[in-house]
PDB file of C-alpha atoms and ligand atoms in Angstrom:
ATOM      1  CA  MET A   6      20.442  41.227  -6.533  1.00  0.00           C
ATOM      2  CA  MET A   7      22.557  38.417  -8.385  1.00  0.00           C
ATOM      3  CA  LYS A   8      23.267  36.862  -5.050  1.00  0.00           C
ATOM      4  CA  ASN A   9      20.087  36.608  -3.983  1.00  0.00           C
ATOM      5  CA  THR A  10      18.741  34.994  -6.942  1.00  0.00           C
ATOM      6  CA  SER A  11      21.216  31.971  -7.119  1.00  0.00           C
ATOM      7  CA  ALA A  12      20.466  31.607  -3.249  1.00  0.00           C
ATOM      8  CA  LEU A  13      16.682  31.552  -4.154  1.00  0.00           C
ATOM      9  CA  TRP A  14      17.811  28.688  -6.951  1.00  0.00           C
ATOM     10  CA  LEU A  15      19.948  27.134  -4.459  1.00  0.00           C
ATOM     11  CA  LEU A  16      16.965  26.966  -2.246  1.00  0.00           C
ATOM     12  CA  ILE A  17      14.185  25.746  -4.799  1.00  0.00           C
ATOM     13  CA  LEU A  18      17.298  23.039  -5.593  1.00  0.00           C
ATOM     14  CA  ILE A  19      17.477  21.750  -2.465  1.00  0.00           C
ATOM     15  CA  SER A  20      13.697  21.344  -1.817  1.00  0.00           C
ATOM     16  CA  LEU A  21      13.161  19.298  -4.964  1.00  0.00           C
ATOM     17  CA  LEU A  22      15.990  16.998  -4.015  1.00  0.00           C
ATOM     18  CA  SER A  23      14.712  16.270  -0.229  1.00  0.00           C
ATOM     19  CA  CYS A  24      11.516  15.663  -1.763  1.00  0.00           C
ATOM     20  CA  THR A  25      12.882  12.911  -4.175  1.00  0.00           C
ATOM     21  CA  THR A  26      15.241  11.293  -2.127  1.00  0.00           C
ATOM     22  CA  ASN A  27      12.829  10.693   0.832  1.00  0.00           C
ATOM     23  CA  GLN A  28      10.222   8.326  -0.690  1.00  0.00           C
ATOM     24  CA  ALA A  29       8.378   5.170  -0.059  1.00  0.00           C
ATOM     25  CA  ARG A  30       6.048   2.692  -1.658  1.00  0.00           C
ATOM     26  CA  LEU A  31       4.167   0.345   0.546  1.00  0.00           C
ATOM     27  CA  THR A  32       3.710  -2.587  -1.571  1.00  0.00           C
ATOM     28  CA  VAL A  33       1.398  -6.025  -1.108  1.00  0.00           C
ATOM     29  CA  SER A  34       2.052  -9.274  -2.045  1.00  0.00           C
ATOM     30  CA  PRO A  35      -0.061 -11.012  -3.631  1.00  0.00           C
ATOM     31  CA  SER A  36      -1.032  -7.732  -4.882  1.00  0.00           C
ATOM     32  CA  SER A  37      -4.794  -7.736  -3.825  1.00  0.00           C
ATOM     33  CA  SER A  38      -6.420  -5.559  -1.254  1.00  0.00           C
ATOM     34  CA  GLN A  39      -8.707  -8.348  -0.331  1.00  0.00           C
ATOM     35  CA  PHE A  40      -7.652 -11.661   1.153  1.00  0.00           C
ATOM     36  CA  PHE A  41      -9.306 -14.692   2.797  1.00  0.00           C
ATOM     37  CA  GLU A  42      -8.810 -15.477   6.567  1.00  0.00           C
ATOM     38  CA  GLY A  43      -5.644 -17.418   6.728  1.00  0.00           C
ATOM     39  CA  ASP A  44      -3.532 -15.994   3.711  1.00  0.00           C
ATOM     40  CA  PHE A  45      -0.166 -15.484   3.700  1.00  0.00           C
ATOM     41  CA  VAL A  46       0.254 -11.588   2.964  1.00  0.00           C
ATOM     42  CA  SER A  47       3.790  -9.748   2.502  1.00  0.00           C
ATOM     43  CA  LEU A  48       4.194  -6.440   2.985  1.00  0.00           C
ATOM     44  CA  SER A  49       7.199  -3.959   2.005  1.00  0.00           C
ATOM     45  CA  CYS A  50       8.147  -0.421   1.946  1.00  0.00           C
ATOM     46  CA  GLU A  51      10.164   0.138  -1.115  1.00  0.00           C
ATOM     47  CA  GLU A  52      12.387   3.009  -0.378  1.00  0.00           C
ATOM     48  CA  ASP A  53      14.527   5.468  -2.068  1.00  0.00           C
ATOM     49  CA  ASP A  54      16.531   6.147   0.989  1.00  0.00           C
ATOM     50  CA  SER A  55      16.820   3.156   3.412  1.00  0.00           C
ATOM     51  CA  SER A  56      18.713   5.332   5.815  1.00  0.00           C
ATOM     52  CA  ALA A  57      15.743   7.308   6.458  1.00  0.00           C
ATOM     53  CA  GLY A  58      14.396   4.323   8.845  1.00  0.00           C
ATOM     54  CA  TRP A  59      11.041   3.513   7.418  1.00  0.00           C
ATOM     55  CA  THR A  60       8.530   1.670   9.677  1.00  0.00           C
ATOM     56  CA  LEU A  61       5.401  -0.261   8.584  1.00  0.00           C
ATOM     57  CA  ARG A  62       2.319   0.840  10.446  1.00  0.00           C
ATOM     58  CA  ARG A  63      -1.233   0.188  10.555  1.00  0.00           C
ATOM     59  CA  ASN A  64      -4.628   1.341  11.754  1.00  0.00           C
ATOM     60  CA  THR A  65      -7.407  -1.344  12.387  1.00  0.00           C
ATOM     61  CA  SER A  66     -10.644  -0.836  14.154  1.00  0.00           C
ATOM     62  CA  LYS A  67      -8.868  -2.371  17.338  1.00  0.00           C
ATOM     63  CA  GLN A  68      -5.705   0.025  17.461  1.00  0.00           C
ATOM     64  CA  GLN A  69      -3.912   2.878  15.921  1.00  0.00           C
ATOM     65  CA  ARG A  70      -0.385   3.416  14.799  1.00  0.00           C
ATOM     66  CA  THR A  71       0.976   0.046  15.863  1.00  0.00           C
ATOM     67  CA  GLN A  72       4.123  -1.229  14.076  1.00  0.00           C
ATOM     68  CA  CYS A  73       4.991  -4.389  12.738  1.00  0.00           C
ATOM     69  CA  GLY A  74       5.817  -7.275  15.055  1.00  0.00           C
ATOM     70  CA  ASP A  75       3.979  -5.390  17.788  1.00  0.00           C
ATOM     71  CA  GLY A  76       1.248  -7.761  18.091  1.00  0.00           C
ATOM     72  CA  TRP A  77       0.870  -8.366  14.453  1.00  0.00           C
ATOM     73  CA  GLY A  78       3.086  -9.794  11.983  1.00  0.00           C
ATOM     74  CA  GLU A  79       6.806 -10.790  11.525  1.00  0.00           C
ATOM     75  CA  GLY A  80       9.470  -8.859  10.914  1.00  0.00           C
ATOM     76  CA  ALA A  81      11.035  -5.678  11.632  1.00  0.00           C
ATOM     77  CA  GLY A  82      11.489  -2.059   9.983  1.00  0.00           C
ATOM     78  CA  PRO A  83      10.242  -2.200   6.256  1.00  0.00           C
ATOM     79  CA  SER A  84       9.351  -5.324   5.785  1.00  0.00           C
ATOM     80  CA  CYS A  85       6.431  -7.310   7.385  1.00  0.00           C
ATOM     81  CA  ASN A  86       4.986 -10.742   6.454  1.00  0.00           C
ATOM     82  CA  ILE A  87       1.774 -12.016   8.092  1.00  0.00           C
ATOM     83  CA  SER A  88       1.453 -15.716   7.454  1.00  0.00           C
ATOM     84  CA  TYR A  89      -1.882 -16.471   9.010  1.00  0.00           C
ATOM     85  CA  ILE A  90      -4.186 -12.833   8.156  1.00  0.00           C
ATOM     86  CA  PHE A  91      -7.038 -12.280  10.373  1.00  0.00           C
ATOM     87  CA  THR A  92     -10.573 -10.205   9.644  1.00  0.00           C
ATOM     88  CA  LEU A  93      -9.338  -8.321  12.538  1.00  0.00           C
ATOM     89  CA  ASP A  94      -6.383  -7.803  10.391  1.00  0.00           C
ATOM     90  CA  SER A  95      -8.739  -5.448   8.167  1.00  0.00           C
ATOM     91  CA  GLY A  96      -7.241  -1.620   8.214  1.00  0.00           C
ATOM     92  CA  VAL A  97      -4.911   0.775   6.575  1.00  0.00           C
ATOM     93  CA  TYR A  98      -1.074   0.537   6.246  1.00  0.00           C
ATOM     94  CA  TRP A  99       1.629   2.581   5.646  1.00  0.00           C
ATOM     95  CA  CYS A 100       5.246   3.253   5.685  1.00  0.00           C
ATOM     96  CA  GLU A 101       6.755   6.003   7.658  1.00  0.00           C
ATOM     97  CA  SER A 102      10.102   7.496   8.171  1.00  0.00           C
ATOM     98  CA  ARG A 103      11.556   8.537  11.406  1.00  0.00           C
ATOM     99  CA  GLU A 104      11.820  12.072   9.827  1.00  0.00           C
ATOM    100  CA  GLY A 105       8.098  12.219   9.397  1.00  0.00           C
ATOM    101  CA  PRO A 106       7.112  11.385   5.501  1.00  0.00           C
ATOM    102  CA  ILE A 107       4.677   8.827   4.740  1.00  0.00           C
ATOM    103  CA  SER A 108       4.295   6.584   1.573  1.00  0.00           C
ATOM    104  CA  ASN A 109       0.906   5.882   0.378  1.00  0.00           C
ATOM    105  CA  MET A 110      -1.794   3.919   2.278  1.00  0.00           C
ATOM    106  CA  VAL A 111      -3.101   0.592   1.209  1.00  0.00           C
ATOM    107  CA  ASN A 112      -6.764  -0.492   2.846  1.00  0.00           C
ATOM    108  CA  LEU A 113      -6.732  -4.118   3.397  1.00  0.00           C
ATOM    109  CA  THR A 114      -9.588  -6.154   3.616  1.00  0.00           C
ATOM    110  CA  VAL A 115      -9.849  -9.573   5.094  1.00  0.00           C
ATOM    111  CA  THR A 116     -13.329 -11.372   4.751  1.00  0.00           C
ATOM    112  CA  GLY A 117     -14.123 -14.457   6.394  1.00  0.00           C
ATOM    113  CA  GLY A 118     -16.344 -15.412   3.495  1.00  0.00           C
ATOM    114  CA  SER A 119     -16.145 -17.470   0.414  1.00  0.00           C
ATOM    115  CA  VAL A 120     -15.723 -15.047  -2.027  1.00  0.00           C
ATOM    116  CA  ILE A 121     -13.280 -11.887  -2.879  1.00  0.00           C
ATOM    117  CA  LEU A 122     -12.774  -9.982  -5.619  1.00  0.00           C
ATOM    118  CA  GLN A 123      -8.979  -9.449  -6.354  1.00  0.00           C
ATOM    119  CA  SER A 124      -8.345  -6.024  -7.775  1.00  0.00           C
ATOM    120  CA  PRO A 125      -4.795  -3.815  -7.825  1.00  0.00           C
ATOM    121  CA  VAL A 126      -3.624  -2.245  -5.109  1.00  0.00           C
ATOM    122  CA  LEU A 127      -2.157   0.769  -6.954  1.00  0.00           C
ATOM    123  CA  PRO A 128      -4.233   3.556  -8.160  1.00  0.00           C
ATOM    124  CA  VAL A 129      -5.474   3.074 -11.855  1.00  0.00           C
ATOM    125  CA  MET A 130      -5.260   5.469 -14.249  1.00  0.00           C
ATOM    126  CA  GLU A 131      -7.973   6.381 -17.201  1.00  0.00           C
ATOM    127  CA  GLY A 132      -7.477   4.063 -19.924  1.00  0.00           C
ATOM    128  CA  ASP A 133      -5.623   1.448 -18.092  1.00  0.00           C
ATOM    129  CA  ASP A 134      -6.575  -2.186 -18.592  1.00  0.00           C
ATOM    130  CA  VAL A 135      -7.460  -3.335 -15.200  1.00  0.00           C
ATOM    131  CA  THR A 136      -7.935  -7.460 -14.234  1.00  0.00           C
ATOM    132  CA  LEU A 137      -9.837  -8.378 -11.575  1.00  0.00           C
ATOM    133  CA  LEU A 138     -10.370 -11.922 -10.310  1.00  0.00           C
ATOM    134  CA  CYS A 139     -13.098 -13.223  -8.373  1.00  0.00           C
ATOM    135  CA  LYS A 140     -11.695 -15.704  -6.232  1.00  0.00           C
ATOM    136  CA  THR A 141     -13.507 -18.618  -4.263  1.00  0.00           C
ATOM    137  CA  LYS A 142     -12.082 -20.089  -1.519  1.00  0.00           C
ATOM    138  CA  THR A 143     -13.194 -23.775  -1.602  1.00  0.00           C
ATOM    139  CA  PRO A 144     -13.058 -24.959  -4.090  1.00  0.00           C
ATOM    140  CA  PRO A 145     -10.055 -22.686  -4.663  1.00  0.00           C
ATOM    141  CA  THR A 146     -11.213 -20.826  -8.460  1.00  0.00           C
ATOM    142  CA  SER A 147     -11.019 -17.871 -10.069  1.00  0.00           C
ATOM    143  CA  GLN A 148     -12.835 -16.021 -12.435  1.00  0.00           C
ATOM    144  CA  LEU A 149     -11.021 -13.695 -14.606  1.00  0.00           C
ATOM    145  CA  LEU A 150     -12.848 -10.264 -15.350  1.00  0.00           C
ATOM    146  CA  SER A 151     -11.027  -7.544 -17.377  1.00  0.00           C
ATOM    147  CA  ILE A 152     -12.152  -3.840 -17.395  1.00  0.00           C
ATOM    148  CA  LYS A 153     -10.777  -0.840 -18.885  1.00  0.00           C
ATOM    149  CA  MET A 154     -11.132   2.169 -17.369  1.00  0.00           C
ATOM    150  CA  ALA A 155     -12.937   4.894 -19.541  1.00  0.00           C
ATOM    151  CA  PRO A 156     -11.935   8.059 -20.062  1.00  0.00           C
ATOM    152  CA  SER A 157     -14.790   9.981 -18.460  1.00  0.00           C
ATOM    153  CA  SER A 158     -16.460   9.553 -15.445  1.00  0.00           C
ATOM    154  CA  GLY A 159     -17.480   6.131 -14.391  1.00  0.00           C
ATOM    155  CA  SER A 160     -16.297   3.209 -15.732  1.00  0.00           C
ATOM    156  CA  SER A 161     -17.095   1.143 -18.808  1.00  0.00           C
ATOM    157  CA  LEU A 162     -17.073  -2.556 -17.574  1.00  0.00           C
ATOM    158  CA  GLN A 163     -16.211  -5.126 -20.566  1.00  0.00           C
ATOM    159  CA  VAL A 164     -16.080  -8.524 -18.983  1.00  0.00           C
ATOM    160  CA  THR A 165     -13.946 -11.085 -21.036  1.00  0.00           C
TER     161      THR A 165
HETATM  162  C1  NAG B 206      -4.646   6.222  12.344  1.00  0.00           C
HETATM  163  O1  NAG B 206      -4.859   6.671  13.914  1.00  0.00           O
HETATM  164  C2  NAG B 206      -4.226   7.747  14.022  1.00  0.00           C
HETATM  165  C3  NAG B 206      -4.826   8.146  15.526  1.00  0.00           C
HETATM  166  O2  NAG B 206      -6.403   7.527  15.498  1.00  0.00           O
HETATM  167  C4  NAG B 206      -4.920   8.935  13.310  1.00  0.00           C
HETATM  168  O3  NAG B 206      -4.117  10.160  13.844  1.00  0.00           O
HETATM  169  C5  NAG B 206      -4.250   8.932  11.988  1.00  0.00           C
HETATM  170  O4  NAG B 206      -4.775   9.873  11.186  1.00  0.00           O
HETATM  171  C6  NAG B 206      -4.595   7.393  11.303  1.00  0.00           C
HETATM  172  N1  NAG B 206      -4.032   7.366  10.322  1.00  0.00           N
HETATM  173  C7  NAG B 206      -4.638   6.728   9.066  1.00  0.00           C
HETATM  174  C8  NAG B 206      -4.093   6.455   7.749  1.00  0.00           C
HETATM  175  O5  NAG B 206      -5.600   6.659   9.034  1.00  0.00           O
HETATM  176  C1  NAG B 207       8.510 -12.487   3.967  1.00  0.00           C
HETATM  177  O1  NAG B 207       8.416 -13.993   3.536  1.00  0.00           O
HETATM  178  C2  NAG B 207       9.063 -14.066   2.490  1.00  0.00           C
HETATM  179  C3  NAG B 207       8.797 -15.265   1.508  1.00  0.00           C
HETATM  180  O2  NAG B 207       8.066 -16.306   2.212  1.00  0.00           O
HETATM  181  C4  NAG B 207      10.582 -14.447   2.782  1.00  0.00           C
HETATM  182  O3  NAG B 207      11.577 -14.173   1.524  1.00  0.00           O
HETATM  183  C5  NAG B 207      11.044 -12.974   3.954  1.00  0.00           C
HETATM  184  O4  NAG B 207      12.476 -13.083   4.231  1.00  0.00           O
HETATM  185  C6  NAG B 207       9.977 -12.901   4.831  1.00  0.00           C
HETATM  186  N1  NAG B 207      10.389 -11.686   5.632  1.00  0.00           N
HETATM  187  C7  NAG B 207      10.119 -11.415   6.807  1.00  0.00           C
HETATM  188  C8  NAG B 207      10.641 -10.632   7.216  1.00  0.00           C
HETATM  189  O5  NAG B 207       9.781 -12.677   7.551  1.00  0.00           O
HETATM  190  C1  NAG B 208      -9.557   3.560   3.197  1.00  0.00           C
HETATM  191  O1  NAG B 208     -10.857   3.203   4.006  1.00  0.00           O
HETATM  192  C2  NAG B 208     -11.335   4.050   4.650  1.00  0.00           C
HETATM  193  C3  NAG B 208     -12.988   3.701   5.210  1.00  0.00           C
HETATM  194  O2  NAG B 208     -13.175   2.960   4.423  1.00  0.00           O
HETATM  195  C4  NAG B 208     -11.763   5.772   3.526  1.00  0.00           C
HETATM  196  O3  NAG B 208     -12.157   6.483   4.432  1.00  0.00           O
HETATM  197  C5  NAG B 208     -10.160   5.545   2.958  1.00  0.00           C
HETATM  198  O4  NAG B 208     -10.479   6.952   2.021  1.00  0.00           O
HETATM  199  C6  NAG B 208      -9.734   4.569   2.430  1.00  0.00           C
HETATM  200  N1  NAG B 208      -8.432   5.003   2.015  1.00  0.00           N
HETATM  201  C7  NAG B 208      -7.558   4.331   0.915  1.00  0.00           C
HETATM  202  C8  NAG B 208      -6.401   4.972   0.806  1.00  0.00           C
HETATM  203  O5  NAG B 208      -8.005   3.675   0.377  1.00  0.00           O
END
């Protein structure tokens, strides 16, 4: 009986460890999910365990599961630069390890238009202060908006 219990604890410990050691987070720089055509965008998988072999992949309207360097971006494995981003680069981006786990996903939208809303890429918690920037391409200006996420449904928009 005693033996079974310790075996169970060992199993739980092992699964906890494998959950925490095999993770990556996709970061986007500049931190925004909207870009102008022609912008420079740098993507990287911030990993806990680099031996897991993280690869950056994306789905766009034209191609699925392509990796950086395979027709888009420069770089290999966990970091990638897109020196001139096109509207066709809009899509969902994520990091994937050889063993299968994937990171958070990020939707990037590239516009050929003249105004974008620059908002944080990471999920926003209630009560957080969030900074949004309205940016225009020509002339390059930005208008700062500041909002606080309301604790209940919806969000209150307080422009400051
Ligand atoms: C990417 O496309 C593949 C193939 O269509 C699909 O199986 C997968 O779920 C898509 N991934 C995301 C994150 O949308
Ligand atoms: C991406 O660009 C950054 C900043 O210009 C540079 O430091 C980095 O080495 C580049 N990475 C790759 C994979 O080209
Ligand atoms: C990305 O965009 C697609 C289509 O607009 C949407 O279904 C999906 O939930 C979005 N994913 C994220 C992580 O925002």
